[in-house]
Coordinates of C-alpha atoms in Angstrom, one line a residue:
M1132 CA 0.0 0.0 0.0
F1133 CA 2.5 2.6 1.2
R1134 CA 5.7 3.7 -0.5
K1135 CA 8.0 6.6 -0.9
I1136 CA 8.3 8.5 -4.2
S1137 CA 11.6 7.5 -5.7
M1138 CA 13.9 8.4 -8.6
M1139 CA 13.1 4.9 -10.0
F1140 CA 9.5 5.9 -10.2
M1141 CA 10.4 9.0 -12.1
L1142 CA 12.5 7.0 -14.5
L1143 CA 9.6 4.5 -15.1
L1144 CA 7.3 7.5 -15.7
L1145 CA 9.7 8.9 -18.3
L1146 CA 10.0 5.4 -19.9
H1147 CA 6.2 5.3 -20.1
L1148 CA 6.0 8.6 -21.8
T1149 CA 8.7 7.5 -24.3
L1150 CA 6.9 4.3 -25.1
F1151 CA 3.8 6.3 -26.0
A1152 CA 5.7 8.9 -28.0
V1153 CA 4.0 7.5 -31.1
D1154 CA 0.3 8.1 -30.7
P1155 CA -1.9 5.0 -31.5
I1156 CA -4.6 7.2 -33.1
K1157 CA -5.1 10.9 -33.3
F1158 CA -8.2 13.0 -34.3
H1159 CA -9.2 16.6 -34.9
F1160 CA -12.6 17.9 -33.8
N1161 CA -14.2 20.8 -35.7
D1162 CA -16.9 22.9 -33.9
L1163 CA -17.2 20.9 -30.7
E1164 CA -19.8 22.8 -28.7
Y1165 CA -19.7 23.9 -25.1
G1166 CA -22.6 25.7 -23.5
P1167 CA -24.8 27.4 -22.5
A1168 CA -22.8 29.7 -20.1
F1169 CA -24.9 29.0 -17.0
G1170 CA -22.2 27.5 -14.8
P1171 CA -20.1 28.8 -11.9
L1172 CA -18.6 32.3 -12.1
M1173 CA -15.2 32.5 -13.7
F1174 CA -14.5 36.2 -13.7
Q1175 CA -16.5 39.5 -14.1
D1176 CA -20.0 38.0 -14.9
V1177 CA -18.5 35.3 -17.2
H1178 CA -19.7 31.9 -16.3
A1179 CA -18.4 28.4 -17.2
Y1180 CA -20.2 26.3 -19.9
T1181 CA -22.5 23.6 -18.5
D1182 CA -22.6 21.1 -21.3
L1183 CA -20.3 19.4 -23.9
N1184 CA -22.2 18.5 -27.1
Y1185 CA -21.5 16.9 -30.5
T1186 CA -24.0 18.9 -32.6
A1187 CA -25.0 18.7 -36.3
S1188 CA -22.2 21.1 -37.2
T1189 CA -19.6 19.2 -35.3
S1190 CA -17.2 16.9 -37.3
S1191 CA -14.1 14.9 -36.8
V1192 CA -11.2 13.6 -38.9
C1193 CA -8.5 11.1 -38.2
L1194 CA -5.0 12.8 -38.4
S1195 CA -2.8 9.7 -37.9
E1196 CA -3.0 6.0 -36.9
N1197 CA -0.4 3.4 -35.9
L1198 CA -2.6 0.4 -35.4
D1199 CA -1.8 -2.9 -37.1
F1200 CA -5.4 -3.7 -37.7
L1201 CA -6.4 -0.4 -39.3
N1202 CA -5.6 0.4 -42.9
G1203 CA -5.2 4.2 -43.0
V1204 CA -7.2 7.2 -41.7
N1205 CA -9.9 7.4 -44.4
G1206 CA -13.4 7.1 -43.0
V1207 CA -12.2 6.9 -39.4
T1208 CA -14.0 9.3 -37.0
V1209 CA -14.4 9.9 -33.3
F1210 CA -17.6 11.0 -31.4
I1211 CA -18.1 12.4 -27.9
D1212 CA -21.4 13.8 -26.7
N1213 CA -23.6 14.7 -23.7
G1214 CA -21.0 15.7 -21.2
Y1215 CA -22.3 17.6 -18.2
L1216 CA -20.4 20.0 -15.8
D1217 CA -20.2 18.0 -12.5
S1218 CA -17.2 19.6 -10.9
F1219 CA -15.6 23.1 -10.9
F1220 CA -13.0 24.7 -8.6
N1221 CA -10.6 27.5 -9.0
I1222 CA -6.8 27.0 -9.3
N1223 CA -3.7 29.1 -9.6
T1224 CA -2.2 28.1 -13.0
V1225 CA 1.2 29.8 -12.3
N1226 CA 1.9 29.0 -8.6
P1227 CA 0.1 25.8 -7.7
N1228 CA 0.4 26.7 -4.0
G1229 CA -0.7 30.2 -4.5
N1230 CA -4.0 32.1 -4.3
P1231 CA -6.3 30.8 -7.0
F1232 CA -7.8 34.3 -7.5
A1233 CA -4.5 36.1 -8.0
L1234 CA -4.7 38.5 -10.9
G1235 CA -2.9 37.2 -14.0
Q1236 CA -2.7 33.7 -12.5
S1237 CA -6.4 32.6 -12.2
G1238 CA -8.0 29.5 -13.8
D1239 CA -10.1 26.5 -12.9
R1240 CA -10.2 22.8 -13.0
R1241 CA -13.5 21.3 -14.3
I1242 CA -15.0 17.9 -15.1
Y1243 CA -17.6 17.2 -17.8
A1244 CA -19.0 13.8 -16.9
E1245 CA -21.5 11.2 -18.1
A1246 CA -20.6 11.5 -21.7
V1247 CA -20.8 8.7 -24.4
G1248 CA -18.6 8.2 -27.4
D1249 CA -17.2 5.9 -30.0
I1250 CA -14.7 5.5 -32.8
K1251 CA -16.2 4.6 -36.2
V1252 CA -14.7 3.2 -39.4
N1253 CA -16.8 4.1 -42.4
G1254 CA -19.7 4.8 -40.1
V1255 CA -19.6 1.4 -38.2
P1256 CA -18.6 1.7 -34.5
V1257 CA -15.5 -0.3 -33.7
L1258 CA -14.8 1.0 -30.2
K1259 CA -17.6 2.2 -27.9
A1260 CA -17.4 3.8 -24.5
N1261 CA -19.7 5.2 -21.9
N1262 CA -19.2 7.0 -18.5
I1263 CA -16.7 9.3 -20.2
F1264 CA -15.5 12.2 -18.1
I1265 CA -13.2 14.9 -19.3
I1266 CA -11.0 16.9 -17.0
M1267 CA -9.9 20.4 -18.2
D1268 CA -7.5 22.9 -16.6
V1269 CA -8.5 26.3 -17.9
C1270 CA -6.3 29.4 -17.9
Y1271 CA -8.4 32.5 -17.8
P1272 CA -7.7 35.2 -20.4
Q1273 CA -5.6 38.2 -19.5
P1274 CA -5.6 40.2 -17.3
F1275 CA -7.3 37.6 -15.0
G1276 CA -5.1 34.7 -16.1
T1277 CA -2.2 33.9 -18.4
G1278 CA -4.4 33.2 -21.4
D1279 CA -2.4 30.1 -22.2
E1280 CA -3.7 27.3 -24.3
E1281 CA -6.2 24.9 -22.7
F1282 CA -5.5 21.2 -22.3
G1283 CA -7.5 18.3 -21.0
E1284 CA -7.7 14.5 -20.6
G1285 CA -10.5 12.0 -20.1
W1286 CA -11.3 8.4 -19.4
G1287 CA -14.1 6.3 -20.7
T1288 CA -15.3 2.7 -19.9
I1289 CA -15.1 0.4 -22.9
I1290 CA -18.2 -1.5 -23.9
P1291 CA -16.7 -4.8 -25.2
D1292 CA -20.0 -6.3 -26.4
E1293 CA -20.5 -3.3 -28.8
S1294 CA -16.9 -3.0 -30.0
D1295 CA -14.6 -4.8 -32.4
P1296 CA -12.4 -7.4 -30.6
D1297 CA -9.2 -6.1 -32.2
W1298 CA -9.9 -2.7 -30.9
V1299 CA -10.8 -3.9 -27.4
N1300 CA -7.7 -6.1 -27.2
Y1301 CA -5.4 -3.2 -28.1
F1302 CA -7.1 -0.4 -26.1
D1303 CA -7.6 -2.6 -23.0
Q1304 CA -4.2 -4.2 -23.1
N1305 CA -3.5 -3.0 -19.5
G1306 CA -6.7 -4.6 -18.2
T1307 CA -8.2 -1.3 -16.9
G1308 CA -11.4 -1.6 -18.9
Q1309 CA -10.9 2.1 -19.9
I1310 CA -9.5 4.2 -22.7
H1311 CA -7.6 7.5 -22.2
F1312 CA -8.2 10.7 -24.1
K1313 CA -5.6 13.5 -24.4
F1314 CA -7.0 16.9 -25.6
S1315 CA -4.8 19.7 -26.9
S1316 CA -4.7 22.7 -29.3
F1317 CA -8.0 24.2 -28.3
S1318 CA -8.8 27.1 -30.5
S1319 CA -11.9 29.3 -29.9
V1320 CA -13.9 29.8 -33.1
V1321 CA -17.0 31.4 -31.4
Q1322 CA -17.0 32.6 -27.8
G1323 CA -20.1 33.7 -26.0
Y1324 CA -23.4 32.2 -24.8
Y1325 CA -22.1 29.0 -26.5
G1326 CA -18.4 28.2 -27.2
I1327 CA -17.5 26.5 -30.4
Y1328 CA -14.0 24.9 -30.3
D1329 CA -11.6 23.1 -32.5
C1330 CA -9.1 20.7 -30.8
D1331 CA -7.0 17.6 -31.3
V1332 CA -7.5 14.4 -29.3
V1333 CA -5.3 11.3 -29.0
V1334 CA -7.0 8.1 -27.9
E1335 CA -4.8 5.5 -26.2
P1336 CA -4.9 2.6 -23.7
S1337 CA -5.3 3.7 -20.1
Q1338 CA -2.3 2.9 -18.0
F1339 CA -4.3 2.9 -14.8
R1340 CA -8.0 3.0 -13.8
R1341 CA -9.6 6.3 -12.8
E1342 CA -13.1 5.7 -11.3
L1343 CA -15.6 8.5 -11.1
A1344 CA -18.8 8.5 -9.0
A1345 CA -21.3 11.4 -9.1
E1346 CA -24.2 12.1 -6.8
H1347 CA -27.0 14.7 -6.7
I1348 CA -27.0 16.1 -3.1
I1349 CA -30.7 16.5 -2.3
Y1350 CA -30.8 16.1 1.5
L1351 CA -28.6 17.3 4.3
N1352 CA -27.5 15.2 7.2
Q1353 CA -27.7 12.0 5.1
D1354 CA -24.9 9.7 4.0
Y1355 CA -24.0 9.6 0.3
T1356 CA -21.8 6.7 -0.7
F1357 CA -19.7 7.2 -3.8
N1358 CA -19.6 3.7 -5.3
N1359 CA -16.3 2.0 -5.9
T1360 CA -14.3 4.8 -4.3
G1361 CA -14.3 4.0 -0.6
I1362 CA -15.6 7.5 0.3
T1363 CA -18.9 8.5 2.1
M1364 CA -19.9 12.1 2.6
N1365 CA -22.6 13.6 4.9
F1366 CA -23.5 17.2 4.1
I1367 CA -24.1 19.7 6.8
N1368 CA -24.5 22.7 4.4
L1369 CA -24.6 23.2 0.6
E1370 CA -24.9 26.5 -1.1
D1371 CA -26.3 26.0 -4.6
F1372 CA -25.4 28.4 -7.3
H1373 CA -27.5 29.8 -10.2
H1374 CA -30.0 27.1 -9.5
E1375 CA -32.8 28.6 -11.6
L1376 CA -30.5 28.1 -14.7
Y1377 CA -28.1 25.3 -13.8
S1378 CA -28.4 22.4 -11.3
S1379 CA -25.2 22.8 -9.2
D1380 CA -25.9 20.3 -6.5
R1381 CA -23.6 17.7 -8.0
F1382 CA -20.6 16.2 -6.2
T1383 CA -18.0 13.9 -7.8
V1384 CA -15.4 11.6 -6.3
Q1385 CA -12.6 10.1 -8.4
K1386 CA -10.5 7.2 -7.2
I1387 CA -7.2 7.2 -9.2
E1388 CA -5.5 3.8 -9.0
A1389 CA -1.9 5.2 -9.5
L1390 CA 0.9 6.5 -7.3
P1391 CA 0.3 10.2 -6.7
L1392 CA 3.4 12.3 -7.3
G1393 CA 4.2 15.5 -5.3
V1394 CA 6.2 16.7 -2.3
L1395 CA 5.3 14.9 1.0
P1396 CA 5.0 16.7 4.3
D1397 CA 7.7 16.1 7.0
G1398 CA 7.1 13.0 9.0
I1399 CA 5.1 11.1 6.3
N1400 CA 7.1 8.1 5.3
R1401 CA 4.8 6.4 2.8
I1402 CA 1.5 7.0 0.9
T1403 CA -1.2 4.8 -0.6
H1404 CA -0.9 3.6 -4.2
N1405 CA -4.1 5.4 -5.0
Y1406 CA -5.6 8.9 -4.4
W1407 CA -8.9 10.7 -4.7
E1408 CA -10.2 13.9 -6.1
I1409 CA -13.3 15.5 -4.7
G1410 CA -15.1 18.2 -6.7
T1411 CA -18.5 19.9 -7.0
S1412 CA -20.3 22.4 -9.1
A1413 CA -21.9 24.0 -6.0
N1414 CA -20.7 27.3 -4.7
T1415 CA -19.7 26.2 -1.1
Y1416 CA -20.3 23.1 1.0
Q1417 CA -19.6 21.7 4.5
A1418 CA -19.5 18.0 5.0
T1419 CA -18.1 15.0 6.9
V1420 CA -15.8 13.0 4.6
S1421 CA -15.1 9.4 5.5
F1422 CA -12.4 7.1 4.0
D1423 CA -13.2 3.4 4.4
L1424 CA -9.9 1.8 5.5
T1425 CA -11.2 -1.7 4.6
T1426 CA -10.8 -0.8 0.9
I1427 CA -7.1 -0.1 1.4
D1428 CA -4.5 -2.9 1.6
G1429 CA -1.5 -3.1 3.9
I1430 CA -2.7 -1.3 7.0
S1431 CA -1.4 -2.7 10.3
T1432 CA -1.6 0.4 12.6
P1433 CA -4.5 2.7 11.6
E1434 CA -3.4 5.1 14.4
N1435 CA -0.4 6.0 12.3
L1436 CA -2.5 7.1 9.3
R1437 CA -2.9 10.7 8.2
V1438 CA -5.0 12.3 5.5
L1439 CA -3.0 14.4 3.0
Y1440 CA -4.6 17.2 0.9
R1441 CA -3.5 19.4 -2.0
S1442 CA -5.6 22.0 -3.8
N1443 CA -4.6 20.9 -7.3
P1444 CA -2.4 18.2 -8.9
L1445 CA 0.7 20.4 -8.9
A1446 CA 0.5 21.7 -5.3
D1447 CA 2.5 20.2 -2.4
W1448 CA 0.8 17.7 -0.1
Q1449 CA -0.2 18.9 3.4
I1450 CA -1.5 17.0 6.5
I1451 CA -5.1 18.0 7.4
A1452 CA -6.9 17.1 10.6
S1453 CA -8.7 13.8 10.6
V1454 CA -10.3 11.4 13.2
L1455 CA -10.0 7.6 13.3
N1456 CA -13.5 6.3 13.8
G1457 CA -13.5 2.4 13.6
N1458 CA -12.7 1.5 10.1
N1459 CA -13.0 5.0 8.8
L1460 CA -10.6 8.0 8.7
T1461 CA -12.9 11.0 8.8
L1462 CA -12.6 14.7 8.0
I1463 CA -15.0 16.8 10.2
N1464 CA -16.7 19.9 8.8
H1465 CA -14.7 19.8 5.6
T1466 CA -15.1 22.5 3.0
S1467 CA -12.3 22.1 0.4
E1468 CA -12.2 20.6 -3.1
G1469 CA -9.0 19.0 -4.4
Q1470 CA -7.0 15.9 -4.1
Y1471 CA -6.5 13.5 -1.2
T1472 CA -4.3 10.6 -0.3
I1473 CA -3.5 8.7 2.9
G1474 CA 0.0 8.5 4.4
T1475 CA 1.6 6.9 7.4
I1476 CA 4.2 8.0 9.9
A1477 CA 5.2 4.3 10.3
D1478 CA 6.2 1.6 7.9
D1479 CA 2.8 0.0 7.2
T1480 CA 3.3 -2.0 3.9
L1481 CA 2.5 -5.3 2.2
P1482 CA 5.4 -7.6 1.4
V1483 CA 4.8 -6.8 -2.3
T1484 CA 3.4 -3.7 -4.0
L1485 CA 2.3 -4.1 -7.6
S1486 CA 2.5 -1.3 -10.1
S1487 CA 1.0 -3.2 -13.1
F1488 CA -0.5 -6.6 -14.0
N1489 CA -1.7 -7.4 -17.5
A1490 CA -1.9 -10.1 -20.2
V1491 CA -1.1 -9.7 -23.9
M1492 CA -0.8 -11.9 -27.0
D1493 CA 2.8 -12.4 -28.3
A1494 CA 4.2 -13.3 -31.7
T1495 CA 4.1 -17.0 -30.9
N1496 CA 0.4 -17.0 -30.4
S1497 CA 0.8 -17.4 -26.7
V1498 CA -0.5 -15.2 -23.8
N1499 CA 2.2 -13.4 -22.0
V1500 CA 1.2 -12.6 -18.4
K1501 CA 3.3 -9.7 -17.0
W1502 CA 3.4 -8.1 -13.6
K1503 CA 5.7 -5.4 -12.2
T1504 CA 6.4 -4.8 -8.5
E1505 CA 7.5 -1.5 -7.1
S1506 CA 9.0 -3.2 -4.0
E1507 CA 9.3 -6.7 -2.5
S1508 CA 10.3 -7.9 1.0
D1509 CA 10.0 -11.4 2.6
M1510 CA 8.3 -12.8 -0.5
L1511 CA 8.4 -16.5 -1.5
G1512 CA 7.0 -16.2 -5.0
Y1513 CA 4.0 -16.2 -7.3
H1514 CA 1.5 -18.5 -9.0
I1515 CA -0.6 -17.8 -12.1
L1516 CA -4.2 -19.0 -12.2
R1517 CA -6.5 -19.1 -15.3
A1518 CA -10.2 -19.5 -16.0
N1519 CA -12.6 -19.0 -18.9
Q1520 CA -15.0 -17.0 -16.7
E1521 CA -14.5 -14.1 -14.3
N1522 CA -14.8 -16.5 -11.3
I1523 CA -11.7 -17.5 -9.4
T1524 CA -13.4 -20.6 -8.0
N1525 CA -13.2 -22.1 -11.5
A1526 CA -9.5 -21.2 -12.0
V1527 CA -6.7 -23.7 -12.4
N1528 CA -3.1 -23.1 -11.2
L1529 CA -0.8 -23.0 -14.3
T1530 CA 2.4 -22.9 -12.2
I1531 CA 3.2 -26.2 -10.3
N1532 CA 6.2 -24.5 -8.6
P1533 CA 6.0 -20.9 -7.6
I1534 CA 7.9 -18.3 -9.7
L1535 CA 10.5 -17.2 -7.1
A1536 CA 10.5 -13.6 -5.9
V1537 CA 13.7 -11.5 -6.2
N1538 CA 12.9 -9.4 -3.1
T1539 CA 14.3 -6.1 -4.1
S1540 CA 13.3 -2.6 -2.9
D1541 CA 13.6 -1.3 -6.5
G1542 CA 11.0 -3.7 -7.9
K1543 CA 11.0 -6.3 -10.6
L1544 CA 9.3 -7.1 -13.9
Y1545 CA 8.0 -10.7 -14.1
S1546 CA 6.4 -12.7 -16.9
F1547 CA 4.8 -16.0 -17.5
T1548 CA 4.0 -17.5 -21.0
D1549 CA 0.8 -19.5 -21.4
S1550 CA 1.0 -21.4 -24.7
E1551 CA -1.9 -23.9 -24.0
I1552 CA -4.6 -21.6 -25.3
I1553 CA -7.4 -21.7 -27.9
N1554 CA -7.9 -19.0 -30.6
Q1555 CA -10.8 -16.6 -30.2
T1556 CA -11.3 -17.6 -26.5
D1557 CA -11.8 -15.5 -23.4
Y1558 CA -9.3 -16.0 -20.6
Y1559 CA -9.1 -14.5 -17.1
Y1560 CA -5.8 -14.6 -15.2
W1561 CA -5.1 -14.1 -11.5
L1562 CA -1.8 -13.5 -9.7
N1563 CA -1.3 -15.3 -6.4
S1564 CA 1.5 -13.9 -4.2
I1565 CA 2.9 -15.9 -1.3
S1566 CA 5.0 -14.3 1.5
M1567 CA 7.6 -16.1 3.6
N1568 CA 5.2 -16.3 6.5
G1569 CA 2.5 -18.0 4.3
E1570 CA 0.3 -14.9 3.7
V1571 CA -1.5 -15.3 0.4
T1572 CA -2.8 -12.4 -1.7
Y1573 CA -4.7 -12.5 -5.0
Y1574 CA -4.6 -9.8 -7.7
G1575 CA -6.8 -9.6 -10.8
P1576 CA -8.3 -10.9 -12.8
V1577 CA -7.0 -9.5 -16.1
H1578 CA -8.9 -10.4 -19.2
I1579 CA -7.9 -11.2 -22.8
L1580 CA -9.7 -12.4 -25.9
T1581 CA -7.1 -14.5 -27.8
K1582 CA -6.5 -13.9 -31.5
F1583 CA -3.7 -15.7 -33.3
S1584 CA -1.5 -13.6 -35.5
N1585 CA -1.1 -16.2 -38.3
D1586 CA -4.4 -17.8 -39.3
D1587 CA -2.9 -19.4 -42.5
N1588 CA -2.3 -22.5 -40.4
P1589 CA -5.1 -22.6 -37.8
P1590 CA -4.5 -24.8 -34.9
V1591 CA -6.6 -27.9 -34.4
I1592 CA -8.9 -27.1 -31.5
S1593 CA -12.1 -28.5 -30.1
K1594 CA -14.1 -25.3 -29.2
E1595 CA -17.6 -25.2 -30.7
G1596 CA -18.7 -22.3 -32.8
F1597 CA -17.1 -19.8 -35.2
R1598 CA -13.3 -20.2 -34.6
S1599 CA -11.5 -18.1 -37.3
I1600 CA -11.3 -16.8 -40.8
Y1601 CA -8.2 -17.6 -42.8
P1602 CA -6.3 -16.1 -44.4
N1603 CA -7.4 -12.8 -43.1
P1604 CA -6.7 -10.3 -44.7
V1605 CA -7.2 -12.0 -48.0
G1606 CA -6.6 -10.9 -51.6
N1607 CA -9.7 -10.6 -53.7
N1608 CA -8.4 -13.2 -56.1
D1609 CA -7.6 -15.7 -53.3
V1610 CA -9.8 -18.2 -51.6
C1611 CA -10.9 -17.7 -48.0
Y1612 CA -12.2 -20.2 -45.4
A1613 CA -14.2 -19.9 -42.3
E1614 CA -13.3 -22.5 -39.6
Y1615 CA -16.0 -23.8 -37.3
K1616 CA -16.9 -26.6 -34.9
L1617 CA -20.6 -27.6 -34.6
N1618 CA -22.8 -30.2 -33.1
E1619 CA -23.9 -32.9 -35.5
S1620 CA -27.5 -32.0 -35.1
D1621 CA -27.0 -28.3 -35.7
Q1622 CA -27.8 -26.2 -38.8
A1623 CA -25.6 -23.3 -39.8
K1624 CA -25.3 -20.6 -42.3
F1625 CA -22.5 -18.1 -43.0
T1626 CA -23.6 -14.6 -44.2
I1627 CA -21.4 -11.8 -45.3
Y1628 CA -22.3 -8.1 -44.8
N1629 CA -20.6 -5.0 -46.1
I1630 CA -19.6 -2.1 -44.0
K1631 CA -23.1 -0.6 -44.4
G1632 CA -24.7 -3.7 -43.0
Q1633 CA -26.0 -4.9 -46.4
H1634 CA -26.2 -8.6 -47.2
V1635 CA -23.7 -9.3 -50.0
A1636 CA -23.1 -13.1 -49.9
S1637 CA -24.0 -16.3 -48.0
T1638 CA -23.4 -20.0 -47.9
E1639 CA -24.9 -22.9 -46.1
V1640 CA -22.9 -25.4 -44.0
I1641 CA -23.7 -28.7 -45.8
N1642 CA -21.4 -31.0 -44.0
I1643 CA -21.4 -30.4 -40.2
N1644 CA -18.5 -33.0 -39.8
L1645 CA -16.1 -30.8 -41.7
N1646 CA -14.3 -28.0 -39.8
S1647 CA -14.2 -25.3 -42.5
V1648 CA -16.2 -23.9 -45.4
R1649 CA -15.1 -21.8 -48.4
L1650 CA -16.5 -18.3 -48.2
P1651 CA -18.0 -16.8 -51.5
I1652 CA -15.9 -13.7 -51.8
S1653 CA -14.9 -13.9 -55.5
K1654 CA -17.4 -11.1 -56.5
L1655 CA -16.6 -8.9 -53.6
T1656 CA -14.4 -5.8 -53.9
A1657 CA -11.7 -4.7 -51.6
G1658 CA -12.9 -3.4 -48.2
I1659 CA -14.0 -4.4 -44.7
Y1660 CA -16.8 -7.0 -44.3
F1661 CA -18.5 -8.8 -41.4
V1662 CA -19.0 -12.6 -41.5
S1663 CA -21.9 -13.9 -39.4
L1664 CA -22.3 -17.6 -38.4
E1665 CA -25.9 -18.3 -37.6
T1666 CA -26.8 -21.5 -35.6
S1667 CA -29.5 -22.6 -33.3
K1668 CA -27.4 -21.1 -30.5
G1669 CA -27.4 -17.6 -32.0
K1670 CA -25.0 -15.5 -34.0
D1671 CA -21.2 -15.0 -34.0
I1672 CA -19.6 -12.3 -36.1
K1673 CA -16.0 -11.8 -37.2
K1674 CA -14.4 -9.1 -39.3
L1675 CA -12.9 -9.9 -42.8
L1676 CA -10.6 -7.6 -44.7
I1677 CA -10.3 -8.0 -48.5
L1678 CA -7.3 -6.4 -50.1
K1679 CA -6.8 -5.4 -53.7

């Protein structure tokens, strides 16, 4: 749970930034609409925009892509809509520890939440997300602020059942279930009652999970639990703002599952591997804020814990008064928005602290399970467990003998290769850590849908259903087969649809005992198609790419 911020972490952060120097995919928005201007006061009767909308005049284009499964930028678009201003608080954009209302330095940090979005290829969604929230740090124009360019970032929850498996596998390669948006180059086209903006956005895999929970605060003196964050708030007072035009009774709590950077106060030895951000669109509030300690690993002496606070992500951490109340660390009559973490004046820590755990396909058509520790002490080793469902009771141990721990304070990158897998199959992996004193801890699961890189020689497998298309991609003068495994009593039909969803070809499965059928593609032109296998059990669809 707890650890010091080290030079090693900074080096790892720089390595991460270097690895993502090449953007997976980048877009440009034209005429993205914000408004109306009914939100909290920014400066001199100018109010923040309350909504983010993709209107009839909004458009997007793909500027670049570096994805193996995408053939160029033509016809590739991005869509984000229906964001609502849930959090707003003032910040100093020049001196993070300074007065947020200082002339020439003022700005704000805001969150537009509850948005939806997708990436489309020729009008067909390939990656869909919901619960999208966008965080923007806004520098006010001179003389109130610096007038510097606006930047932002966001997170969205992937909807696997409504997305292409290739896109899901790539963008959820870290097992967070989320995608990350990076916004830049905002340019104001129209500024007034509504703001019309152009901007660039990069979409990439999220390196960590950022959970946001929002609540309407209707009643005072009542507990509001912010789901999946470990925080409960009870409001003593809430001053709404501009209520006749804009509902500003919203509170948001984010739980960020990453190590928070920043300067620690004297006496704090270690901090949690996650932190929180509390925000609201209300004018002022007063509340009791409780942190549920049972949601935090590695606590041995709760009396040594302290709540740390900073007004914005670049400010220094400071200790604020808290009360230990059973399993909760509580702030009484709290009134501040900003970021929070928990530190200790002792050495409360687990034997092992993970910084990542994921599973990816490699070039040998195997699953490579990787995990990275930030520190280890008194560790025996690790086991890898696997199941076809998200239920550890059905998991099998893939490691007869444990993978021995190195036990280093600098951390270690481990990996395990699982080659006994089936193509187009869901797998869930757990990591089991064992300490020298016999303490066992489980991490995960991480999920992967397998896809073999070379389908010219498909493996012999026994899974029922639509297994693969090979070769894929295929030349339009070549033959192409769909591989399947069906019950002898089943009936089946393969149907091919174009990118518009139009039926273009089909073939019946005459011989159930065979394991492949030739697809009728000879009259099809180059492009993206979808092949559907229809049986008594339902439909299974796979993508086919025909090349010139």
